[in-house]
Amino acid sequence: MQKILNKLGLTRKDWIAWSLYDWGQSAFTTTVMVGFLPVFFAEIAGVNLPEHLRTAYWGYISAVGLVLVALISPALGVLADMRANNKKMLAIFAFTGSAFTIALALMQSGQWKLTSTIFLIAFICYAASLVMYDSLLMQIATIDEADAVSSAGYAIGYLGGGVLFVINVIMATKPEWFGLADVWEAMRWGFVTVGIWWAAFTIPLLLYVRERPLPIGAVKPPLTFSLFKTVYARIGHTFQDIRRYRQLFLFLCAYWLYSDGIGTIFRMSTVFGKEVGLETSTLMTALIAVQFIGVPSTFFFGWLASRIGAKQSLYITLSVYCVVTILGYFMKEAWHFWVLSILVGLVQGGSQALSRSLYTRLVPPAKASEFFGFYSLSERFAGVLGPLLFAIISQATGHSRNSILFLIAFFIIGMWLLRKVDFEAGRAAALSDNNI
């Protein structure tokens, strides 16, 4: 296993441990967010709702979760910087999130409100842990190493999420093999396995990733009410200060837009597939394909970035997403969903990994967690508009197909803004004497 990881570019123990967290938390993404829970919500928790409202309500739930995460992410980043405790905060959120994921197994028919509440808590913990996780990249990898390590992390995540998802899908399609009554009991046990998987693969990061200590002479402030007032005051200052980082701000605007498109496709694909009449087995197997296609393709984009540059490679991924939105409008058959899934699998990991590594070029090193909190805020607020509009258009017109085409605007405008970002000037600003 060690030799395989080394060949993938993970030549240090802390890089491997850091990437294994992606291996663990990606199961929440695949099995819970995209695979099982949308179907479980539509067929069990929300069974008493009209069919088109199940899709709409799932969009609203996604939007609410993203808003809540966006509101707390910058504060978490500032707090982590002030106390140098990224790992401790990551552990709290990861273990709490895994516990609430397991609690989803207790949900019964018609309990869509309670199911939504438990999911939202798990999702907030999941997203908050990623603020800490992403900021640790700057502590274990240099700028020159970031593209490769970030890409490896996403690829390992696809593999880890995919491995457990395959097991979960087998459980759901052949529940009798596992002594389970039906597909719904299998899905409940799937939630349990995700919680355990996520918690277990958090442990290597806690053991082997060394967190950068506070600067010499700095004092870790105690957790008091006045500290939280200071945190939010500093957030306000950072909102003003971020205007000094023009290239970083431009990048965040671009990321805000194209990430919205990616997130909407990601979150709504399964429930949309159910609405157009696709079988659950088709949706699950296609999602498995996405995971395993994502492993080599993410490494490929890490390699491509070393040849033509990360920015140009990111353009390619976003162009493919434009094609996906157009083809998605015409989706009617199972093979259509397969084609779209393969296209998404080819570019999803690359777009995420390259966005994260490009952002590290623009971040002041002394404010890594704080600025990754804003990165998370940008990502989460970005994710609000897409699912929200998807839900509104679906509810107003009676079908989600009419919600698809508007997504192409997010990618086109995002690429236009990305073209304006000067990463060399942005890096110089981040490393100026006043910022370190």
Short mmCIF file of C-alpha atoms in Angstrom, two decimals:
data_model
loop_
_atom_site.label_atom_id
_atom_site.label_comp_id
_atom_site.label_asym_id
_atom_site.label_seq_id
_atom_site.Cartn_x
_atom_site.Cartn_y
_atom_site.Cartn_z
CA MET A 1 0.00 0.00 0.00
CA GLN A 2 2.83 2.38 0.89
CA LYS A 3 4.48 1.83 -2.53
CA ILE A 4 1.21 2.52 -4.33
CA LEU A 5 0.71 5.77 -2.40
CA ASN A 6 4.29 6.82 -3.14
CA LYS A 7 3.72 6.29 -6.86
CA LEU A 8 0.66 8.50 -6.61
CA GLY A 9 2.86 11.31 -5.30
CA LEU A 10 2.14 10.84 -1.58
CA THR A 11 5.74 10.36 -0.50
CA ARG A 12 5.42 11.66 3.06
CA LYS A 13 3.51 10.26 6.01
CA ASP A 14 1.74 13.54 6.73
CA TRP A 15 0.57 13.80 3.10
CA ILE A 16 -0.86 10.27 3.30
CA ALA A 17 -2.56 10.95 6.64
CA TRP A 18 -4.00 14.23 5.32
CA SER A 19 -5.33 12.51 2.18
CA LEU A 20 -6.89 9.69 4.19
CA TYR A 21 -9.27 12.18 5.77
CA ASP A 22 -10.60 12.78 2.25
CA TRP A 23 -10.88 8.99 1.90
CA GLY A 24 -13.08 8.94 5.01
CA GLN A 25 -15.27 12.03 4.65
CA SER A 26 -15.98 11.41 0.95
CA ALA A 27 -18.23 8.54 2.00
CA PHE A 28 -20.59 11.15 3.46
CA THR A 29 -20.65 12.85 0.08
CA THR A 30 -21.24 9.72 -2.00
CA THR A 31 -23.49 7.50 0.10
CA VAL A 32 -25.38 10.15 2.09
CA MET A 33 -25.59 13.38 0.11
CA VAL A 34 -25.76 12.02 -3.42
CA GLY A 35 -26.52 8.30 -3.22
CA PHE A 36 -28.88 7.14 -0.50
CA LEU A 37 -30.37 10.11 1.33
CA PRO A 38 -32.05 11.84 -1.66
CA VAL A 39 -33.71 8.52 -2.54
CA PHE A 40 -34.49 7.75 1.11
CA PHE A 41 -35.95 11.25 1.49
CA ALA A 42 -38.11 10.90 -1.64
CA GLU A 43 -39.39 7.38 -0.95
CA ILE A 44 -39.44 7.09 2.86
CA ALA A 45 -38.97 10.30 4.86
CA GLY A 46 -40.94 12.47 2.42
CA VAL A 47 -43.34 9.82 1.18
CA ASN A 48 -46.38 11.91 2.18
CA LEU A 49 -45.25 14.88 0.08
CA PRO A 50 -46.34 15.40 -3.56
CA GLU A 51 -43.66 14.02 -5.91
CA HIS A 52 -42.46 17.32 -7.39
CA LEU A 53 -42.37 18.87 -3.89
CA ARG A 54 -39.95 16.17 -2.75
CA THR A 55 -37.46 17.49 -5.28
CA ALA A 56 -38.21 21.09 -4.35
CA TYR A 57 -37.95 20.49 -0.61
CA TRP A 58 -34.65 18.67 -1.02
CA GLY A 59 -33.39 21.76 -2.86
CA TYR A 60 -34.57 24.00 -0.02
CA ILE A 61 -32.92 21.77 2.58
CA SER A 62 -29.63 21.90 0.66
CA ALA A 63 -29.87 25.68 0.43
CA VAL A 64 -30.55 26.08 4.17
CA GLY A 65 -27.57 23.90 5.04
CA LEU A 66 -25.29 25.90 2.77
CA VAL A 67 -26.44 29.22 4.25
CA LEU A 68 -25.80 28.02 7.81
CA VAL A 69 -22.33 26.77 6.90
CA ALA A 70 -21.54 30.01 5.09
CA LEU A 71 -22.43 32.02 8.18
CA ILE A 72 -20.10 30.11 10.51
CA SER A 73 -17.19 29.15 8.23
CA PRO A 74 -15.26 32.47 8.40
CA ALA A 75 -15.59 32.56 12.19
CA LEU A 76 -14.24 29.02 12.43
CA GLY A 77 -11.29 29.94 10.26
CA VAL A 78 -10.44 33.01 12.34
CA LEU A 79 -10.79 31.05 15.57
CA ALA A 80 -8.51 28.30 14.28
CA ASP A 81 -5.84 30.84 13.32
CA MET A 82 -6.04 32.65 16.67
CA ARG A 83 -5.74 29.44 18.70
CA ALA A 84 -3.75 27.25 16.27
CA ASN A 85 -6.11 24.34 16.85
CA ASN A 86 -7.22 23.25 13.39
CA LYS A 87 -6.78 19.58 14.26
CA LYS A 88 -8.80 19.77 17.46
CA MET A 89 -11.66 21.58 15.75
CA LEU A 90 -11.54 19.15 12.84
CA ALA A 91 -11.80 16.23 15.27
CA ILE A 92 -14.82 17.76 17.05
CA PHE A 93 -16.71 18.35 13.82
CA ALA A 94 -15.74 15.03 12.24
CA PHE A 95 -16.76 12.88 15.19
CA THR A 96 -19.98 14.85 15.79
CA GLY A 97 -20.88 14.66 12.11
CA SER A 98 -20.26 10.93 12.00
CA ALA A 99 -22.53 10.43 15.04
CA PHE A 100 -25.42 12.33 13.43
CA THR A 101 -24.87 10.43 10.19
CA ILE A 102 -25.40 7.20 12.11
CA ALA A 103 -28.55 8.74 13.62
CA LEU A 104 -30.10 8.93 10.13
CA ALA A 105 -30.53 5.16 10.38
CA LEU A 106 -33.28 5.72 12.97
CA MET A 107 -35.55 7.72 10.64
CA GLN A 108 -38.96 6.29 9.77
CA SER A 109 -41.62 6.83 7.10
CA GLY A 110 -42.96 10.40 6.92
CA GLN A 111 -40.33 11.89 9.27
CA TRP A 112 -39.00 14.32 6.66
CA LYS A 113 -38.65 17.22 9.10
CA LEU A 114 -36.61 15.23 11.64
CA THR A 115 -34.58 13.65 8.84
CA SER A 116 -33.84 17.11 7.45
CA THR A 117 -32.74 18.39 10.87
CA ILE A 118 -30.38 15.49 11.53
CA PHE A 119 -28.93 15.76 8.02
CA LEU A 120 -28.38 19.50 8.41
CA ILE A 121 -26.39 19.01 11.63
CA ALA A 122 -24.27 16.30 10.01
CA PHE A 123 -23.75 18.45 6.92
CA ILE A 124 -22.71 21.51 8.93
CA CYS A 125 -20.15 19.40 10.80
CA TYR A 126 -18.92 17.90 7.52
CA ALA A 127 -18.48 21.30 5.89
CA ALA A 128 -16.89 22.88 8.99
CA SER A 129 -14.34 20.08 9.20
CA LEU A 130 -13.33 20.82 5.60
CA VAL A 131 -12.42 24.41 6.52
CA MET A 132 -9.83 22.98 8.91
CA TYR A 133 -8.80 20.26 6.48
CA ASP A 134 -8.24 22.57 3.50
CA SER A 135 -6.23 25.08 5.53
CA LEU A 136 -3.89 22.30 6.70
CA LEU A 137 -2.77 21.88 3.06
CA MET A 138 -0.76 25.09 3.39
CA GLN A 139 0.99 23.66 6.46
CA ILE A 140 2.10 20.39 4.86
CA ALA A 141 2.86 21.39 1.25
CA THR A 142 4.71 24.23 -0.48
CA ILE A 143 3.18 26.18 -3.36
CA ASP A 144 5.08 23.97 -5.81
CA GLU A 145 3.76 20.83 -4.11
CA ALA A 146 0.17 22.01 -3.65
CA ASP A 147 -1.22 21.01 -7.10
CA ALA A 148 0.01 17.42 -6.73
CA VAL A 149 -0.93 16.97 -3.06
CA SER A 150 -4.35 18.59 -3.50
CA SER A 151 -5.08 16.45 -6.56
CA ALA A 152 -3.92 13.32 -4.73
CA GLY A 153 -6.21 14.16 -1.80
CA TYR A 154 -9.26 14.46 -4.04
CA ALA A 155 -8.34 11.30 -5.96
CA ILE A 156 -7.88 9.32 -2.74
CA GLY A 157 -11.22 10.73 -1.62
CA TYR A 158 -12.95 9.49 -4.76
CA LEU A 159 -11.46 6.06 -4.22
CA GLY A 160 -12.39 5.88 -0.53
CA GLY A 161 -15.90 7.16 -1.09
CA GLY A 162 -16.28 4.83 -4.05
CA VAL A 163 -15.13 1.72 -2.20
CA LEU A 164 -17.67 2.15 0.58
CA PHE A 165 -20.36 3.20 -1.88
CA VAL A 166 -19.91 -0.04 -3.81
CA ILE A 167 -20.37 -1.99 -0.59
CA ASN A 168 -23.43 0.09 0.30
CA VAL A 169 -24.99 -0.38 -3.15
CA ILE A 170 -24.46 -4.14 -2.94
CA MET A 171 -26.17 -4.04 0.46
CA ALA A 172 -29.11 -2.13 -1.07
CA THR A 173 -29.47 -4.31 -4.17
CA LYS A 174 -28.85 -7.64 -2.42
CA PRO A 175 -30.03 -7.06 1.16
CA GLU A 176 -30.62 -10.78 1.71
CA TRP A 177 -26.86 -11.39 1.39
CA PHE A 178 -26.40 -9.36 4.56
CA GLY A 179 -29.39 -10.70 6.46
CA LEU A 180 -31.35 -7.48 5.89
CA ALA A 181 -35.11 -7.28 5.29
CA ASP A 182 -35.18 -4.88 2.31
CA VAL A 183 -33.47 -2.01 0.51
CA TRP A 184 -34.57 0.53 3.11
CA GLU A 185 -33.02 -1.38 5.99
CA ALA A 186 -29.89 -1.68 3.86
CA MET A 187 -29.83 2.10 3.35
CA ARG A 188 -30.14 2.65 7.08
CA TRP A 189 -27.16 0.37 7.68
CA GLY A 190 -25.40 2.28 4.91
CA PHE A 191 -25.71 5.44 7.01
CA VAL A 192 -24.16 3.56 9.94
CA THR A 193 -21.19 2.38 7.87
CA VAL A 194 -20.56 5.93 6.62
CA GLY A 195 -20.42 7.29 10.16
CA ILE A 196 -17.94 4.63 11.24
CA TRP A 197 -15.85 5.01 8.06
CA TRP A 198 -15.65 8.79 8.43
CA ALA A 199 -14.61 8.61 12.09
CA ALA A 200 -12.03 5.86 11.54
CA PHE A 201 -10.17 7.68 8.75
CA THR A 202 -10.05 10.90 10.75
CA ILE A 203 -7.60 9.28 13.17
CA PRO A 204 -4.48 9.17 10.89
CA LEU A 205 -4.65 12.93 10.32
CA LEU A 206 -4.87 13.55 14.06
CA LEU A 207 -1.84 11.32 14.67
CA TYR A 208 0.55 12.26 11.86
CA VAL A 209 -0.21 15.80 10.61
CA ARG A 210 1.75 18.36 12.60
CA GLU A 211 -0.01 21.65 13.07
CA ARG A 212 1.98 24.86 12.84
CA PRO A 213 2.21 26.43 16.33
CA LEU A 214 1.39 30.03 17.16
CA PRO A 215 4.17 32.52 16.42
CA ILE A 216 6.73 33.05 19.17
CA GLY A 217 5.34 35.40 21.79
CA ALA A 218 1.72 34.90 20.72
CA VAL A 219 -0.76 33.83 23.40
CA LYS A 220 -3.64 31.45 22.76
CA PRO A 221 -6.79 33.34 23.85
CA PRO A 222 -9.23 31.48 26.12
CA LEU A 223 -12.65 30.49 24.81
CA THR A 224 -14.80 33.26 26.23
CA PHE A 225 -17.69 35.37 25.02
CA SER A 226 -15.33 38.28 24.42
CA LEU A 227 -13.22 36.05 22.17
CA PHE A 228 -16.19 35.39 19.93
CA LYS A 229 -16.88 39.14 19.78
CA THR A 230 -13.25 39.58 18.72
CA VAL A 231 -13.62 36.85 16.12
CA TYR A 232 -16.60 38.49 14.44
CA ALA A 233 -14.94 41.90 14.65
CA ARG A 234 -11.93 40.41 12.86
CA ILE A 235 -14.23 38.95 10.21
CA GLY A 236 -15.53 42.44 9.53
CA HIS A 237 -11.98 43.69 9.28
CA THR A 238 -11.11 40.88 6.87
CA PHE A 239 -14.09 41.74 4.67
CA GLN A 240 -12.62 45.24 4.40
CA ASP A 241 -9.06 43.98 4.16
CA ILE A 242 -9.84 41.53 1.38
CA ARG A 243 -10.20 44.43 -1.03
CA ARG A 244 -6.43 44.80 -0.79
CA TYR A 245 -6.10 41.32 -2.28
CA ARG A 246 -7.66 42.15 -5.64
CA GLN A 247 -6.64 38.95 -7.40
CA LEU A 248 -7.85 36.79 -4.53
CA PHE A 249 -11.17 38.63 -4.56
CA LEU A 250 -11.53 38.13 -8.33
CA PHE A 251 -10.78 34.45 -7.94
CA LEU A 252 -13.38 34.09 -5.18
CA CYS A 253 -16.00 35.74 -7.42
CA ALA A 254 -15.17 33.33 -10.25
CA TYR A 255 -15.18 30.39 -7.86
CA TRP A 256 -18.47 31.56 -6.36
CA LEU A 257 -20.12 31.23 -9.75
CA TYR A 258 -18.70 28.06 -11.24
CA SER A 259 -18.78 26.28 -7.88
CA ASP A 260 -22.49 27.04 -7.70
CA GLY A 261 -23.02 25.25 -10.98
CA ILE A 262 -20.91 22.26 -9.94
CA GLY A 263 -22.60 22.02 -6.55
CA THR A 264 -26.10 22.13 -8.02
CA ILE A 265 -25.35 19.35 -10.49
CA PHE A 266 -23.79 17.35 -7.70
CA ARG A 267 -26.60 17.77 -5.15
CA MET A 268 -29.62 17.54 -7.42
CA SER A 269 -28.61 14.87 -9.93
CA THR A 270 -30.00 11.85 -8.08
CA VAL A 271 -33.33 13.35 -7.08
CA PHE A 272 -33.72 14.76 -10.63
CA GLY A 273 -33.00 11.31 -12.05
CA LYS A 274 -35.77 9.86 -9.89
CA GLU A 275 -38.17 12.52 -11.10
CA VAL A 276 -37.58 11.70 -14.79
CA GLY A 277 -38.28 8.05 -14.04
CA LEU A 278 -34.84 6.41 -13.78
CA GLU A 279 -34.50 3.30 -11.65
CA THR A 280 -32.61 3.54 -8.36
CA SER A 281 -30.23 0.81 -9.56
CA THR A 282 -29.32 2.92 -12.61
CA LEU A 283 -28.63 5.97 -10.47
CA MET A 284 -26.50 4.04 -7.99
CA THR A 285 -24.36 2.24 -10.55
CA ALA A 286 -23.77 5.45 -12.48
CA LEU A 287 -22.66 7.18 -9.29
CA ILE A 288 -20.23 4.34 -8.62
CA ALA A 289 -18.79 4.89 -12.09
CA VAL A 290 -18.33 8.59 -11.30
CA GLN A 291 -16.29 7.75 -8.21
CA PHE A 292 -13.89 5.40 -9.92
CA ILE A 293 -13.54 7.48 -13.07
CA GLY A 294 -12.71 10.37 -10.77
CA VAL A 295 -9.59 8.67 -9.38
CA PRO A 296 -7.39 8.53 -12.52
CA SER A 297 -8.93 11.68 -14.02
CA THR A 298 -8.10 13.74 -10.93
CA PHE A 299 -4.50 12.55 -11.03
CA PHE A 300 -4.52 13.31 -14.76
CA PHE A 301 -5.50 16.93 -14.15
CA GLY A 302 -2.80 17.21 -11.50
CA TRP A 303 -0.32 16.04 -14.14
CA LEU A 304 -1.85 18.28 -16.82
CA ALA A 305 -1.47 21.29 -14.52
CA SER A 306 2.28 20.64 -14.40
CA ARG A 307 2.37 20.76 -18.21
CA ILE A 308 -0.01 23.54 -19.26
CA GLY A 309 -0.71 25.24 -15.93
CA ALA A 310 -3.45 24.86 -13.34
CA LYS A 311 -5.48 27.76 -14.69
CA GLN A 312 -5.66 26.38 -18.25
CA SER A 313 -6.47 22.92 -16.92
CA LEU A 314 -9.31 24.37 -14.86
CA TYR A 315 -10.74 26.01 -18.01
CA ILE A 316 -10.98 22.56 -19.60
CA THR A 317 -12.96 21.12 -16.68
CA LEU A 318 -15.41 24.03 -16.68
CA SER A 319 -15.94 23.75 -20.46
CA VAL A 320 -16.97 20.12 -19.98
CA TYR A 321 -19.50 21.23 -17.35
CA CYS A 322 -21.04 23.57 -19.93
CA VAL A 323 -21.61 20.56 -22.17
CA VAL A 324 -23.12 18.63 -19.24
CA THR A 325 -25.73 21.34 -18.56
CA ILE A 326 -26.86 21.38 -22.20
CA LEU A 327 -27.08 17.61 -22.47
CA GLY A 328 -28.80 17.39 -19.08
CA TYR A 329 -31.81 19.32 -20.38
CA PHE A 330 -32.48 16.59 -22.93
CA MET A 331 -31.94 13.64 -20.55
CA LYS A 332 -34.72 11.04 -20.81
CA GLU A 333 -33.11 7.61 -20.96
CA ALA A 334 -30.87 5.70 -18.57
CA TRP A 335 -27.93 5.81 -21.00
CA HIS A 336 -28.23 9.61 -21.10
CA PHE A 337 -27.65 9.68 -17.35
CA TRP A 338 -24.66 7.38 -17.82
CA VAL A 339 -23.08 9.70 -20.39
CA LEU A 340 -23.55 12.71 -18.14
CA SER A 341 -22.18 10.82 -15.14
CA ILE A 342 -19.05 9.83 -17.04
CA LEU A 343 -18.46 13.42 -18.16
CA VAL A 344 -18.88 14.69 -14.59
CA GLY A 345 -16.57 11.97 -13.29
CA LEU A 346 -13.88 13.05 -15.73
CA VAL A 347 -13.74 16.64 -14.50
CA GLN A 348 -15.25 16.96 -11.02
CA GLY A 349 -12.17 16.02 -9.01
CA GLY A 350 -9.88 18.04 -11.26
CA SER A 351 -11.98 21.18 -10.96
CA GLN A 352 -12.09 20.93 -7.15
CA ALA A 353 -8.43 20.07 -6.67
CA LEU A 354 -7.12 22.76 -9.02
CA SER A 355 -9.41 25.40 -7.49
CA ARG A 356 -8.04 24.61 -4.03
CA SER A 357 -4.39 24.63 -5.11
CA LEU A 358 -4.82 27.85 -7.12
CA TYR A 359 -6.35 29.50 -4.09
CA THR A 360 -3.34 28.60 -1.94
CA ARG A 361 -1.23 30.82 -4.23
CA LEU A 362 -3.29 33.85 -3.24
CA VAL A 363 -3.62 33.31 0.53
CA PRO A 364 -1.41 35.14 3.08
CA PRO A 365 0.36 32.29 4.93
CA ALA A 366 -0.26 33.79 8.38
CA LYS A 367 -4.02 33.85 7.72
CA ALA A 368 -4.47 30.43 6.13
CA SER A 369 -7.44 29.23 8.18
CA GLU A 370 -9.10 32.64 8.12
CA PHE A 371 -8.91 32.88 4.35
CA PHE A 372 -9.94 29.27 3.85
CA GLY A 373 -12.93 30.12 5.99
CA PHE A 374 -13.82 32.71 3.37
CA TYR A 375 -13.10 30.15 0.66
CA SER A 376 -15.64 27.90 2.34
CA LEU A 377 -18.04 30.83 2.71
CA SER A 378 -17.70 31.52 -1.01
CA GLU A 379 -18.28 27.86 -1.82
CA ARG A 380 -21.29 27.49 0.49
CA PHE A 381 -22.99 30.75 -0.45
CA ALA A 382 -22.25 29.81 -4.05
CA GLY A 383 -24.07 26.56 -3.47
CA VAL A 384 -27.17 28.30 -2.12
CA LEU A 385 -28.35 30.02 -5.29
CA GLY A 386 -28.24 26.99 -7.57
CA PRO A 387 -30.30 24.56 -5.46
CA LEU A 388 -32.62 27.39 -4.43
CA LEU A 389 -33.36 28.41 -8.01
CA PHE A 390 -33.57 24.76 -8.97
CA ALA A 391 -36.22 24.26 -6.29
CA ILE A 392 -38.14 27.45 -7.12
CA ILE A 393 -38.25 26.73 -10.87
CA SER A 394 -39.17 23.10 -10.22
CA GLN A 395 -42.01 24.08 -7.90
CA ALA A 396 -43.29 26.84 -10.19
CA THR A 397 -43.26 24.81 -13.41
CA GLY A 398 -44.02 21.36 -12.01
CA HIS A 399 -40.84 19.77 -13.41
CA SER A 400 -37.14 20.08 -12.68
CA ARG A 401 -36.05 19.83 -16.33
CA ASN A 402 -36.74 23.53 -16.73
CA SER A 403 -34.16 24.24 -14.00
CA ILE A 404 -31.21 22.73 -15.88
CA LEU A 405 -30.25 25.19 -18.61
CA PHE A 406 -29.74 28.24 -16.40
CA LEU A 407 -26.68 26.53 -14.87
CA ILE A 408 -24.55 27.19 -17.96
CA ALA A 409 -24.43 30.89 -17.07
CA PHE A 410 -22.59 30.09 -13.84
CA PHE A 411 -19.81 28.36 -15.78
CA ILE A 412 -19.48 30.92 -18.57
CA ILE A 413 -19.37 33.97 -16.30
CA GLY A 414 -17.09 32.12 -13.87
CA MET A 415 -14.58 31.37 -16.64
CA TRP A 416 -14.71 34.98 -17.79
CA LEU A 417 -13.81 36.21 -14.30
CA LEU A 418 -11.15 33.53 -13.88
CA ARG A 419 -9.47 34.79 -17.04
CA LYS A 420 -8.93 38.16 -15.32
CA VAL A 421 -7.06 36.72 -12.30
CA ASP A 422 -3.31 37.44 -12.29
CA PHE A 423 -1.92 34.73 -10.01
CA GLU A 424 1.63 36.09 -10.00
CA ALA A 425 0.45 39.49 -8.78
CA GLY A 426 -1.82 37.80 -6.27
CA ARG A 427 1.01 35.71 -4.86
CA ALA A 428 3.22 38.78 -4.52
CA ALA A 429 0.46 40.53 -2.56
CA ALA A 430 0.01 37.53 -0.28
CA LEU A 431 3.73 37.43 0.54
CA SER A 432 4.22 41.17 1.02
CA ASP A 433 5.77 42.29 4.31
CA ASN A 434 2.49 43.55 5.71
CA ASN A 435 0.74 40.19 5.25
CA ILE A 436 3.16 37.69 6.82
#
